[in-house]
GROMACS .gro file of C-alpha atoms in nm:
model
  323
    1VAL     CA    1  -1.759  16.251  -2.120
    2HIS     CA    2  -1.692  16.122  -1.783
    3GLY     CA    3  -1.913  15.889  -1.605
    4ILE     CA    4  -1.932  15.715  -1.262
    5VAL     CA    5  -1.979  15.333  -1.212
    6ARG     CA    6  -2.025  15.129  -0.919
    7ARG     CA    7  -1.771  14.867  -0.841
    8SER     CA    8  -1.931  14.521  -0.880
    9SER     CA    9  -1.797  14.153  -0.902
   10SER     CA   10  -1.999  14.110  -1.201
   11PHE     CA   11  -1.964  14.328  -1.523
   12ASN     CA   12  -2.243  14.609  -1.505
   13THR     CA   13  -2.152  14.805  -1.823
   14GLY     CA   14  -2.345  14.602  -2.069
   15ARG     CA   15  -2.561  14.877  -2.176
   16ILE     CA   16  -2.279  15.084  -2.285
   17GLU     CA   17  -2.052  14.834  -2.448
   18HIS     CA   18  -2.183  14.951  -2.787
   19LEU     CA   19  -1.990  15.279  -2.731
   20TYR     CA   20  -1.661  15.110  -2.685
   21LYS     CA   21  -1.700  14.924  -3.015
   22ASN     CA   22  -1.805  15.238  -3.220
   23PRO     CA   23  -1.486  15.428  -3.306
   24GLN     CA   24  -1.714  15.741  -3.380
   25ALA     CA   25  -1.873  15.751  -3.039
   26HIS     CA   26  -1.555  15.644  -2.843
   27ILE     CA   27  -1.201  15.756  -2.930
   28GLU     CA   28  -0.948  15.686  -2.682
   29GLY     CA   29  -0.982  15.940  -2.413
   30ASN     CA   30  -1.331  16.069  -2.501
   31MET     CA   31  -1.507  15.851  -2.253
   32LYS     CA   32  -1.375  15.776  -1.908
   33LEU     CA   33  -1.536  15.598  -1.627
   34HIS     CA   34  -1.467  15.638  -1.261
   35TYR     CA   35  -1.536  15.396  -0.974
   36GLY     CA   36  -1.791  15.581  -0.751
   37ASP     CA   37  -2.102  15.571  -0.558
   38LEU     CA   38  -2.365  15.826  -0.468
   39THR     CA   39  -2.363  15.700  -0.093
   40ASP     CA   40  -2.007  15.800  -0.081
   41SER     CA   41  -1.951  16.194  -0.073
   42THR     CA   42  -1.575  16.176  -0.051
   43CYS     CA   43  -1.550  15.994  -0.390
   44LEU     CA   44  -1.780  16.247  -0.542
   45VAL     CA   45  -1.571  16.549  -0.425
   46LYS     CA   46  -1.261  16.367  -0.566
   47ILE     CA   47  -1.410  16.291  -0.889
   48ILE     CA   48  -1.562  16.634  -0.955
   49ASN     CA   49  -1.251  16.808  -0.836
   50GLU     CA   50  -1.048  16.606  -1.076
   51VAL     CA   51  -1.268  16.629  -1.384
   52LYS     CA   52  -1.404  16.995  -1.329
   53PRO     CA   53  -1.692  16.928  -1.540
   54THR     CA   54  -1.908  17.174  -1.700
   55GLU     CA   55  -2.222  16.989  -1.715
   56ILE     CA   56  -2.348  16.710  -1.484
   57TYR     CA   57  -2.644  16.479  -1.526
   58ASN     CA   58  -2.739  16.300  -1.227
   59LEU     CA   59  -2.911  15.983  -1.368
   60GLY     CA   60  -2.809  15.757  -1.080
   61ALA     CA   61  -3.078  15.584  -0.881
   62GLN     CA   62  -3.215  15.280  -0.755
   63SER     CA   63  -3.501  15.333  -1.000
   64HIS     CA   64  -3.744  15.029  -0.969
   65VAL     CA   65  -4.057  15.164  -0.808
   66LYS     CA   66  -4.168  14.808  -0.680
   67ILE     CA   67  -3.819  14.716  -0.549
   68SER     CA   68  -3.821  15.061  -0.354
   69PHE     CA   69  -4.070  14.915  -0.112
   70ASP     CA   70  -3.826  14.631  -0.027
   71LEU     CA   71  -3.527  14.864  -0.019
   72ALA     CA   72  -3.675  15.177   0.107
   73GLU     CA   73  -3.377  15.311   0.337
   74TYR     CA   74  -3.124  15.237   0.041
   75THR     CA   75  -3.347  15.408  -0.210
   76ALA     CA   76  -3.388  15.720   0.004
   77ASP     CA   77  -3.013  15.715   0.058
   78VAL     CA   78  -2.900  15.688  -0.327
   79ASP     CA   79  -3.217  15.881  -0.493
   80GLY     CA   80  -3.263  16.151  -0.216
   81VAL     CA   81  -2.959  16.218  -0.007
   82GLY     CA   82  -2.735  16.107  -0.315
   83THR     CA   83  -2.847  16.397  -0.490
   84LEU     CA   84  -2.761  16.625  -0.198
   85ARG     CA   85  -2.406  16.472  -0.194
   86LEU     CA   86  -2.352  16.571  -0.568
   87LEU     CA   87  -2.485  16.925  -0.517
   88ASP     CA   88  -2.255  16.955  -0.202
   89ALA     CA   89  -1.961  16.829  -0.390
   90ILE     CA   90  -2.009  17.098  -0.662
   91LYS     CA   91  -2.013  17.363  -0.381
   92THR     CA   92  -1.708  17.220  -0.201
   93CYS     CA   93  -1.509  17.227  -0.531
   94GLY     CA   94  -1.600  17.573  -0.572
   95LEU     CA   95  -1.782  17.516  -0.904
   96ILE     CA   96  -2.110  17.688  -0.834
   97ASN     CA   97  -2.044  17.935  -1.111
   98SER     CA   98  -1.914  17.702  -1.371
   99VAL     CA   99  -2.134  17.397  -1.356
  100LYS     CA  100  -2.468  17.323  -1.512
  101PHE     CA  101  -2.658  17.029  -1.311
  102TYR     CA  102  -2.935  16.835  -1.443
  103GLN     CA  103  -3.147  16.625  -1.199
  104ALA     CA  104  -3.342  16.321  -1.337
  105SER     CA  105  -3.662  16.391  -1.173
  106THR     CA  106  -3.976  16.147  -1.251
  107SER     CA  107  -4.347  16.154  -1.310
  108GLU     CA  108  -4.379  15.924  -1.002
  109LEU     CA  109  -4.368  16.237  -0.823
  110PHE     CA  110  -4.731  16.291  -0.930
  111GLY     CA  111  -4.822  15.946  -0.809
  112LYS     CA  112  -5.175  15.980  -0.711
  113VAL     CA  113  -5.254  16.247  -0.969
  114GLN     CA  114  -5.421  16.566  -0.857
  115GLU     CA  115  -5.493  16.663  -1.201
  116ILE     CA  116  -5.497  16.533  -1.554
  117PRO     CA  117  -5.268  16.580  -1.743
  118GLN     CA  118  -4.980  16.669  -1.500
  119LYS     CA  119  -4.758  16.980  -1.574
  120GLU     CA  120  -4.499  17.168  -1.389
  121THR     CA  121  -4.747  17.330  -1.162
  122THR     CA  122  -4.946  16.995  -1.062
  123PRO     CA  123  -4.898  16.925  -0.697
  124PHE     CA  124  -4.694  16.613  -0.617
  125TYR     CA  125  -4.843  16.295  -0.438
  126PRO     CA  126  -4.569  16.026  -0.452
  127ARG     CA  127  -4.682  15.686  -0.384
  128SER     CA  128  -4.356  15.493  -0.331
  129PRO     CA  129  -4.034  15.513  -0.139
  130TYR     CA  130  -3.889  15.591  -0.473
  131GLY     CA  131  -4.125  15.862  -0.531
  132ALA     CA  132  -4.074  16.004  -0.199
  133ALA     CA  133  -3.704  16.001  -0.218
  134LYS     CA  134  -3.713  16.160  -0.561
  135LEU     CA  135  -3.935  16.438  -0.407
  136TYR     CA  136  -3.648  16.528  -0.158
  137ALA     CA  137  -3.414  16.550  -0.449
  138TYR     CA  138  -3.638  16.761  -0.650
  139TRP     CA  139  -3.665  17.023  -0.379
  140ILE     CA  140  -3.311  17.022  -0.265
  141VAL     CA  141  -3.227  17.103  -0.624
  142VAL     CA  142  -3.468  17.400  -0.633
  143ASN     CA  143  -3.302  17.497  -0.291
  144PHE     CA  144  -2.958  17.505  -0.441
  145ARG     CA  145  -3.061  17.694  -0.718
  146GLU     CA  146  -3.223  17.955  -0.513
  147ALA     CA  147  -2.969  17.980  -0.231
  148TYR     CA  148  -2.648  17.960  -0.419
  149ASN     CA  149  -2.757  18.075  -0.777
  150LEU     CA  150  -2.657  17.737  -0.907
  151PHE     CA  151  -2.776  17.653  -1.266
  152ALA     CA  152  -2.971  17.337  -1.163
  153VAL     CA  153  -3.282  17.197  -1.343
  154ASN     CA  154  -3.531  16.927  -1.266
  155GLY     CA  155  -3.624  16.728  -1.582
  156ILE     CA  156  -3.973  16.554  -1.470
  157LEU     CA  157  -3.940  16.282  -1.718
  158PHE     CA  158  -4.246  16.044  -1.786
  159ASN     CA  159  -4.162  15.689  -1.863
  160HIS     CA  160  -3.888  15.660  -2.133
  161GLU     CA  161  -3.806  15.311  -2.281
  162SER     CA  162  -3.577  15.158  -2.538
  163PRO     CA  163  -3.398  14.834  -2.605
  164ARG     CA  164  -3.160  14.893  -2.326
  165ARG     CA  165  -3.423  14.926  -2.053
  166GLY     CA  166  -3.336  14.705  -1.757
  167ALA     CA  167  -3.487  14.341  -1.801
  168ASN     CA  168  -3.695  14.378  -1.473
  169PHE     CA  169  -3.894  14.669  -1.609
  170VAL     CA  170  -4.242  14.607  -1.731
  171THR     CA  171  -4.172  14.711  -2.094
  172ARG     CA  172  -3.859  14.514  -2.132
  173LYS     CA  173  -3.999  14.226  -1.946
  174ILE     CA  174  -4.269  14.206  -2.208
  175SER     CA  175  -4.047  14.271  -2.523
  176ARG     CA  176  -3.810  13.993  -2.378
  177SER     CA  177  -4.074  13.755  -2.321
  178VAL     CA  178  -4.272  13.814  -2.632
  179ALA     CA  179  -3.929  13.745  -2.836
  180LYS     CA  180  -3.860  13.431  -2.656
  181ILE     CA  181  -4.222  13.298  -2.715
  182HIS     CA  182  -4.170  13.401  -3.102
  183LEU     CA  183  -3.838  13.189  -3.114
  184GLY     CA  184  -3.978  12.889  -2.917
  185GLN     CA  185  -3.781  12.956  -2.616
  186LEU     CA  186  -4.078  13.023  -2.363
  187ASP     CA  187  -4.439  12.958  -2.342
  188CYS     CA  188  -4.585  13.189  -2.091
  189PHE     CA  189  -4.501  13.477  -1.851
  190SER     CA  190  -4.652  13.679  -1.565
  191LEU     CA  191  -4.711  14.055  -1.503
  192GLY     CA  192  -4.894  14.258  -1.237
  193ASN     CA  193  -5.159  14.539  -1.294
  194LEU     CA  194  -5.243  14.502  -1.662
  195ASP     CA  195  -5.473  14.819  -1.639
  196ALA     CA  196  -5.180  15.071  -1.508
  197LYS     CA  197  -5.169  15.342  -1.791
  198ARG     CA  198  -4.858  15.523  -1.851
  199ASP     CA  199  -4.723  15.799  -2.084
  200TRP     CA  200  -4.455  15.614  -2.252
  201GLY     CA  201  -4.189  15.774  -2.482
  202HIS     CA  202  -3.839  15.689  -2.642
  203ALA     CA  203  -3.532  15.739  -2.417
  204ARG     CA  204  -3.354  15.890  -2.723
  205ASP     CA  205  -3.605  16.161  -2.742
  206TYR     CA  206  -3.593  16.230  -2.357
  207VAL     CA  207  -3.211  16.234  -2.352
  208GLU     CA  208  -3.218  16.536  -2.611
  209ALA     CA  209  -3.462  16.720  -2.387
  210MET     CA  210  -3.228  16.667  -2.099
  211TRP     CA  211  -2.943  16.823  -2.289
  212LEU     CA  212  -3.149  17.127  -2.411
  213MET     CA  213  -3.255  17.203  -2.065
  214LEU     CA  214  -2.886  17.281  -1.988
  215GLN     CA  215  -2.854  17.494  -2.299
  216THR     CA  216  -3.093  17.759  -2.200
  217ASP     CA  217  -3.012  18.092  -2.038
  218GLU     CA  218  -3.201  18.054  -1.729
  219PRO     CA  219  -3.257  17.722  -1.523
  220GLU     CA  220  -3.603  17.608  -1.527
  221ASP     CA  221  -3.791  17.256  -1.444
  222PHE     CA  222  -3.958  17.089  -1.728
  223VAL     CA  223  -4.207  16.807  -1.772
  224ILE     CA  224  -4.104  16.582  -2.057
  225ALA     CA  225  -4.382  16.350  -2.208
  226THR     CA  226  -4.574  16.254  -2.518
  227GLY     CA  227  -4.897  16.336  -2.389
  228GLU     CA  228  -5.031  16.007  -2.504
  229VAL     CA  229  -5.137  15.714  -2.245
  230HIS     CA  230  -5.144  15.351  -2.312
  231SER     CA  231  -5.197  15.059  -2.070
  232VAL     CA  232  -4.971  14.760  -1.984
  233ARG     CA  233  -5.239  14.543  -2.156
  234GLU     CA  234  -5.193  14.747  -2.476
  235PHE     CA  235  -4.807  14.721  -2.458
  236VAL     CA  236  -4.878  14.347  -2.438
  237GLU     CA  237  -5.116  14.321  -2.723
  238LYS     CA  238  -4.891  14.549  -2.961
  239SER     CA  239  -4.585  14.345  -2.876
  240PHE     CA  240  -4.766  14.006  -2.980
  241LYS     CA  241  -4.927  14.167  -3.286
  242HIS     CA  242  -4.580  14.252  -3.401
  243ILE     CA  243  -4.483  13.875  -3.420
  244GLY     CA  244  -4.811  13.779  -3.562
  245LYS     CA  245  -5.029  13.668  -3.256
  246THR     CA  246  -5.342  13.812  -3.139
  247ILE     CA  247  -5.409  13.805  -2.763
  248VAL     CA  248  -5.754  13.751  -2.616
  249TRP     CA  249  -5.795  13.828  -2.261
  250GLU     CA  250  -6.019  13.583  -2.049
  251GLY     CA  251  -6.119  13.590  -1.696
  252LYS     CA  252  -6.079  13.866  -1.406
  253ASN     CA  253  -5.820  14.019  -1.171
  254GLU     CA  254  -5.569  13.765  -1.066
  255ASN     CA  255  -5.724  13.485  -1.266
  256GLU     CA  256  -5.703  13.680  -1.603
  257VAL     CA  257  -5.500  13.526  -1.877
  258GLY     CA  258  -5.385  13.628  -2.218
  259ARG     CA  259  -5.455  13.348  -2.461
  260CYS     CA  260  -5.325  13.330  -2.834
  261LYS     CA  261  -5.609  13.341  -3.081
  262GLU     CA  262  -5.446  13.148  -3.354
  263THR     CA  263  -5.305  12.872  -3.132
  264GLY     CA  264  -5.518  12.875  -2.814
  265LYS     CA  265  -5.196  12.878  -2.603
  266ILE     CA  266  -5.185  13.083  -2.288
  267HIS     CA  267  -4.897  13.336  -2.299
  268VAL     CA  268  -4.972  13.582  -2.003
  269THR     CA  269  -5.093  13.537  -1.652
  270VAL     CA  270  -5.145  13.772  -1.372
  271ASN     CA  271  -4.925  13.728  -1.048
  272HIS     CA  272  -5.013  13.949  -0.757
  273LYS     CA  273  -4.665  13.953  -0.621
  274TYR     CA  274  -4.599  14.210  -0.897
  275TYR     CA  275  -4.836  14.463  -0.774
  276ARG     CA  276  -4.722  14.736  -0.564
  277PRO     CA  277  -4.859  14.804  -0.216
  278THR     CA  278  -4.972  15.160  -0.346
  279GLU     CA  279  -5.030  15.168  -0.708
  280VAL     CA  280  -5.002  15.435  -0.948
  281ASP     CA  281  -5.286  15.388  -1.189
  282PHE     CA  282  -5.270  15.682  -1.454
  283LEU     CA  283  -4.979  15.925  -1.555
  284GLN     CA  284  -5.022  16.159  -1.866
  285GLY     CA  285  -4.802  16.450  -1.899
  286ASP     CA  286  -4.828  16.781  -2.057
  287CYS     CA  287  -4.504  16.906  -2.205
  288THR     CA  288  -4.628  17.229  -2.366
  289LYS     CA  289  -4.364  17.429  -2.158
  290ALA     CA  290  -4.094  17.223  -2.311
  291ARG     CA  291  -4.245  17.249  -2.665
  292GLN     CA  292  -4.247  17.622  -2.629
  293LYS     CA  293  -3.922  17.705  -2.440
  294LEU     CA  294  -3.707  17.424  -2.562
  295ASN     CA  295  -3.855  17.372  -2.910
  296TRP     CA  296  -3.846  16.995  -2.808
  297LYS     CA  297  -4.100  16.736  -2.915
  298PRO     CA  298  -4.117  16.363  -2.912
  299ARG     CA  299  -4.030  16.193  -3.238
  300VAL     CA  300  -4.071  15.817  -3.187
  301THR     CA  301  -4.424  15.704  -3.163
  302PHE     CA  302  -4.572  15.439  -2.918
  303ASP     CA  303  -4.606  15.162  -3.202
  304GLU     CA  304  -4.255  15.248  -3.324
  305LEU     CA  305  -4.120  15.186  -2.964
  306VAL     CA  306  -4.288  14.867  -2.928
  307ARG     CA  307  -4.169  14.721  -3.243
  308GLU     CA  308  -3.818  14.865  -3.194
  309MET     CA  309  -3.790  14.687  -2.856
  310VAL     CA  310  -3.942  14.356  -2.966
  311ASP     CA  311  -3.703  14.336  -3.266
  312ALA     CA  312  -3.406  14.417  -3.065
  313ASP     CA  313  -3.484  14.133  -2.835
  314VAL     CA  314  -3.564  13.879  -3.104
  315GLU     CA  315  -3.206  13.954  -3.243
  316LEU     CA  316  -3.068  13.934  -2.875
  317MET     CA  317  -3.239  13.603  -2.790
  318LYS     CA  318  -3.143  13.453  -3.138
  319ASN     CA  319  -2.774  13.506  -3.057
  320ASN     CA  320  -2.792  13.441  -2.680
  321PRO     CA  321  -3.123  13.272  -2.549
  322ASN     CA  322  -2.980  13.301  -2.198
  323ALA     CA  323  -2.937  13.671  -2.213
   0.00000   0.00000   0.00000
C-alpha cells in the first residue's frame, strides 16, 4: 500500500501511527508514504509512474464543510481540480487500462435535498464550496470513465465516523468534550445547529464498501449509507448518556443550553459562529443498489458508534489531557 502525505513542519501522520506499531498491518515495505500534494500535478505523475498502482483511492480533500466557506478557492483546487490532476496522471502514465480508480464523493452533493431518501439518481444541489468542488470531481470521474473507458467509480458516502475522525468535526468534538467532562477536565462546550440531521455510519463499514466497488466487473457509482437519521442533538444526548449524564434542553435558538439533569450544570451551549452560511438540514441515504449489487450492508449501529467514540476519547484524555 502506497500513500501520499503532505509535507508539514509538524507531524501529520497521527491517525496511522497504529499501523506502524502493528507488525501484522505493517511489515517493512508493505506500506510506503510519498511526499506529494493534490495541487501539484508533476509530483502526482511522478508517484503514479513510479508505483504503477492497480487501485487508486482518492480520499484526499479539504473536507470540512464550514471551513470551505473560508477557504473556497483552495477547496476547489484540491477537491475539484485535484481529482482531475490524478485522472490526468493516470492517463499520462499510460495506465488507463490497468488502474481502477475510486473517487470519494459525498452526501453533501445532495445539499438542499430534492427527494428523501437520496439515491444514485437523486438530483444534486450542493450548498457549500466543498459540495460544489466535489460536484466537479464527480462529473470529471464520469467523463473519464465514458471518454477513455477508465474503470472509475464515485462512492457517494454519507457521514462516516470513527475515533480517528478529525477533532474539529462535530461528532468528534462532541465525543472529546464529553470525555473531558467525564474526567473533570472541562465544564462546557459550544456547538452550532443542534437540529441538523445526518445519516451517520462507521468508517470501518464504509471503507469495506469502497473496496467492494473496485472489485466489480463494471464501474458504477454507489450511495453508501445506513438509511437511519439522527440529529446533532441526539448525538449529544447519547454521548452523555454513556457516561451516566442526562441532558435536558432549555431555551431556544442561540440561547439554548444543555443542562445535566443530575448536577444542574450547563454542559452545552449554542454559538452562531458554528452555523454555515447555507445549511444542509437533512441527509438520508438509500443504499439499496449497494446492498443488491455489492452485497454490502452496515454492521455498526448508531449507538455502538457513539459508545466507541466516547470510550476511545475517555482513554485518550486519561493518558493525554491536552490531546
